Amino acid sequence: MNYNNRIFRGRTNSENGEVGGQTRFHYRQSEDRVWATYSGGEVASGHLQGKVHADGSLEFVYHHENVDGELMAGRCVSTPGRDSAGTLVLKENWQWFTGDRTSGHSEVEEITDDS
């Protein structure tokens, strides 16, 4: 699985998450290293850094500033799959390092335009 230059948007999220439908992630990859910038919705600006495993799953840490000016950070494991329309979807299990340190589940989907 190669994530280089792929763009994802938030699809679903737990109530305690900050990523939503207006959040866009721009992924980059070199060998098994992956990183991304993201922003939109409740997220003013963020970054993630991690690894791609042989099965295409991702393991990364993330940090961002939300629109309230709070600095947030956590970790995430994402598993790739396809929905019924063939869209690449990452199913994510994440946990905050900051704030209330809760965990949650989310999905992001690949987009091929800026919709």
PDB file of C-alpha atoms in Angstrom:
ATOM      1  CA  MET A   1       0.000   0.000   0.000  1.00  0.00           C
ATOM      2  CA  ASN A   2       1.385   3.390  -0.953  1.00  0.00           C
ATOM      3  CA  TYR A   3      -0.164   6.460   0.666  1.00  0.00           C
ATOM      4  CA  ASN A   4       2.026   9.049  -1.045  1.00  0.00           C
ATOM      5  CA  ASN A   5       0.023  12.082  -2.257  1.00  0.00           C
ATOM      6  CA  ARG A   6      -3.328  10.600  -1.181  1.00  0.00           C
ATOM      7  CA  ILE A   7      -5.910  12.924   0.357  1.00  0.00           C
ATOM      8  CA  PHE A   8      -8.425  11.773   2.954  1.00  0.00           C
ATOM      9  CA  ARG A   9     -11.322  13.445   4.752  1.00  0.00           C
ATOM     10  CA  GLY A  10     -13.072  12.606   7.973  1.00  0.00           C
ATOM     11  CA  ARG A  11     -16.015  10.250   7.528  1.00  0.00           C
ATOM     12  CA  THR A  12     -17.072   9.210  11.058  1.00  0.00           C
ATOM     13  CA  ASN A  13     -15.682   9.826  14.529  1.00  0.00           C
ATOM     14  CA  SER A  14     -16.371   9.179  18.175  1.00  0.00           C
ATOM     15  CA  GLU A  15     -17.968  12.044  20.080  1.00  0.00           C
ATOM     16  CA  ASN A  16     -14.669  12.823  21.870  1.00  0.00           C
ATOM     17  CA  GLY A  17     -12.762  13.240  18.577  1.00  0.00           C
ATOM     18  CA  GLU A  18     -12.024  16.475  16.719  1.00  0.00           C
ATOM     19  CA  VAL A  19     -11.712  15.260  13.114  1.00  0.00           C
ATOM     20  CA  GLY A  20     -14.842  15.722  11.012  1.00  0.00           C
ATOM     21  CA  GLY A  21     -16.077  15.899   7.444  1.00  0.00           C
ATOM     22  CA  GLN A  22     -14.283  19.200   6.795  1.00  0.00           C
ATOM     23  CA  THR A  23     -10.890  17.864   7.946  1.00  0.00           C
ATOM     24  CA  ARG A  24      -8.478  17.053   5.105  1.00  0.00           C
ATOM     25  CA  PHE A  25      -5.324  14.937   5.427  1.00  0.00           C
ATOM     26  CA  HIS A  26      -2.548  15.094   2.835  1.00  0.00           C
ATOM     27  CA  TYR A  27      -0.413  11.956   3.187  1.00  0.00           C
ATOM     28  CA  ARG A  28       3.212  11.483   2.116  1.00  0.00           C
ATOM     29  CA  GLN A  29       5.226   8.280   2.154  1.00  0.00           C
ATOM     30  CA  SER A  30       8.833   7.188   1.691  1.00  0.00           C
ATOM     31  CA  GLU A  31       9.487   3.446   2.074  1.00  0.00           C
ATOM     32  CA  ASP A  32       7.739   2.489   5.338  1.00  0.00           C
ATOM     33  CA  ARG A  33       7.635   6.044   6.727  1.00  0.00           C
ATOM     34  CA  VAL A  34       4.399   8.010   6.441  1.00  0.00           C
ATOM     35  CA  TRP A  35       3.547  11.577   7.447  1.00  0.00           C
ATOM     36  CA  ALA A  36       0.700  13.964   6.806  1.00  0.00           C
ATOM     37  CA  THR A  37      -0.548  17.462   7.385  1.00  0.00           C
ATOM     38  CA  TYR A  38      -4.193  18.026   8.220  1.00  0.00           C
ATOM     39  CA  SER A  39      -6.617  20.853   8.938  1.00  0.00           C
ATOM     40  CA  GLY A  40     -10.259  21.814   8.660  1.00  0.00           C
ATOM     41  CA  GLY A  41     -13.344  21.797  10.835  1.00  0.00           C
ATOM     42  CA  GLU A  42     -12.296  21.735  14.498  1.00  0.00           C
ATOM     43  CA  VAL A  43      -8.597  21.365  13.552  1.00  0.00           C
ATOM     44  CA  ALA A  44      -6.632  24.542  12.827  1.00  0.00           C
ATOM     45  CA  SER A  45      -3.399  22.756  11.877  1.00  0.00           C
ATOM     46  CA  GLY A  46      -1.957  19.295  12.512  1.00  0.00           C
ATOM     47  CA  HIS A  47       0.675  16.719  11.625  1.00  0.00           C
ATOM     48  CA  LEU A  48       1.045  12.983  11.925  1.00  0.00           C
ATOM     49  CA  GLN A  49       4.158  10.800  11.733  1.00  0.00           C
ATOM     50  CA  GLY A  50       4.306   7.036  11.573  1.00  0.00           C
ATOM     51  CA  LYS A  51       4.964   3.764   9.824  1.00  0.00           C
ATOM     52  CA  VAL A  52       3.235   1.680   7.178  1.00  0.00           C
ATOM     53  CA  HIS A  53       3.260  -2.052   7.944  1.00  0.00           C
ATOM     54  CA  ALA A  54       3.486  -4.790   5.293  1.00  0.00           C
ATOM     55  CA  ASP A  55      -0.309  -5.314   5.431  1.00  0.00           C
ATOM     56  CA  GLY A  56      -0.928  -1.609   4.673  1.00  0.00           C
ATOM     57  CA  SER A  57      -1.971  -0.736   8.211  1.00  0.00           C
ATOM     58  CA  LEU A  58      -0.648   2.466   9.720  1.00  0.00           C
ATOM     59  CA  GLU A  59       0.703   3.202  13.175  1.00  0.00           C
ATOM     60  CA  PHE A  60       1.342   6.848  14.003  1.00  0.00           C
ATOM     61  CA  VAL A  61       1.374   9.667  16.492  1.00  0.00           C
ATOM     62  CA  TYR A  62      -0.440  12.922  15.784  1.00  0.00           C
ATOM     63  CA  HIS A  63      -0.598  16.444  17.139  1.00  0.00           C
ATOM     64  CA  HIS A  64      -2.659  19.483  16.273  1.00  0.00           C
ATOM     65  CA  GLU A  65      -3.951  22.820  17.444  1.00  0.00           C
ATOM     66  CA  ASN A  66      -7.721  22.970  17.504  1.00  0.00           C
ATOM     67  CA  VAL A  67      -9.799  26.038  16.683  1.00  0.00           C
ATOM     68  CA  ASP A  68     -10.019  26.862  20.417  1.00  0.00           C
ATOM     69  CA  GLY A  69      -6.218  27.178  20.560  1.00  0.00           C
ATOM     70  CA  GLU A  70      -5.688  23.946  22.505  1.00  0.00           C
ATOM     71  CA  LEU A  71      -2.708  21.737  21.690  1.00  0.00           C
ATOM     72  CA  MET A  72      -3.795  18.114  21.310  1.00  0.00           C
ATOM     73  CA  ALA A  73      -1.797  14.905  20.740  1.00  0.00           C
ATOM     74  CA  GLY A  74      -2.331  11.166  20.573  1.00  0.00           C
ATOM     75  CA  ARG A  75      -1.641   7.877  18.852  1.00  0.00           C
ATOM     76  CA  CYS A  76      -3.552   5.904  16.231  1.00  0.00           C
ATOM     77  CA  VAL A  77      -3.631   2.554  14.436  1.00  0.00           C
ATOM     78  CA  SER A  78      -5.413   2.551  11.055  1.00  0.00           C
ATOM     79  CA  THR A  79      -6.529  -0.444   9.010  1.00  0.00           C
ATOM     80  CA  PRO A  80      -7.243   0.037   5.281  1.00  0.00           C
ATOM     81  CA  GLY A  81     -10.293  -1.350   3.504  1.00  0.00           C
ATOM     82  CA  ARG A  82     -12.731  -0.544   0.721  1.00  0.00           C
ATOM     83  CA  ASP A  83     -16.392   0.381   1.056  1.00  0.00           C
ATOM     84  CA  SER A  84     -19.138  -0.896  -1.287  1.00  0.00           C
ATOM     85  CA  ALA A  85     -18.324   1.882  -3.786  1.00  0.00           C
ATOM     86  CA  GLY A  86     -14.627   0.909  -3.836  1.00  0.00           C
ATOM     87  CA  THR A  87     -13.449   3.966  -1.888  1.00  0.00           C
ATOM     88  CA  LEU A  88     -10.324   3.469   0.224  1.00  0.00           C
ATOM     89  CA  VAL A  89     -11.328   3.833   3.896  1.00  0.00           C
ATOM     90  CA  LEU A  90      -9.018   3.837   6.925  1.00  0.00           C
ATOM     91  CA  LYS A  91     -10.653   2.460  10.084  1.00  0.00           C
ATOM     92  CA  GLU A  92      -8.892   4.058  13.026  1.00  0.00           C
ATOM     93  CA  ASN A  93      -8.492   3.277  16.704  1.00  0.00           C
ATOM     94  CA  TRP A  94      -6.973   6.237  18.523  1.00  0.00           C
ATOM     95  CA  GLN A  95      -6.192   7.570  21.992  1.00  0.00           C
ATOM     96  CA  TRP A  96      -5.432  11.061  23.254  1.00  0.00           C
ATOM     97  CA  PHE A  97      -2.146  11.727  25.107  1.00  0.00           C
ATOM     98  CA  THR A  98      -3.572  15.114  26.124  1.00  0.00           C
ATOM     99  CA  GLY A  99      -6.883  16.383  27.478  1.00  0.00           C
ATOM    100  CA  ASP A 100      -9.025  13.641  28.962  1.00  0.00           C
ATOM    101  CA  ARG A 101      -6.798  10.822  27.537  1.00  0.00           C
ATOM    102  CA  THR A 102      -9.842   8.958  26.232  1.00  0.00           C
ATOM    103  CA  SER A 103      -9.873   6.733  23.169  1.00  0.00           C
ATOM    104  CA  GLY A 104     -12.169   6.454  20.175  1.00  0.00           C
ATOM    105  CA  HIS A 105     -12.829   5.115  16.697  1.00  0.00           C
ATOM    106  CA  SER A 106     -13.002   6.985  13.417  1.00  0.00           C
ATOM    107  CA  GLU A 107     -12.948   6.502   9.680  1.00  0.00           C
ATOM    108  CA  VAL A 108     -11.357   8.645   6.998  1.00  0.00           C
ATOM    109  CA  GLU A 109     -12.018   8.159   3.283  1.00  0.00           C
ATOM    110  CA  GLU A 110      -9.863   8.911   0.275  1.00  0.00           C
ATOM    111  CA  ILE A 111     -11.005  11.735  -1.941  1.00  0.00           C
ATOM    112  CA  THR A 112      -9.816  12.393  -5.462  1.00  0.00           C
ATOM    113  CA  ASP A 113     -10.974  16.013  -5.678  1.00  0.00           C
ATOM    114  CA  ASP A 114     -11.418  18.838  -3.176  1.00  0.00           C
ATOM    115  CA  SER A 115     -15.070  18.038  -2.414  1.00  0.00           C
TER     116      SER A 115
END
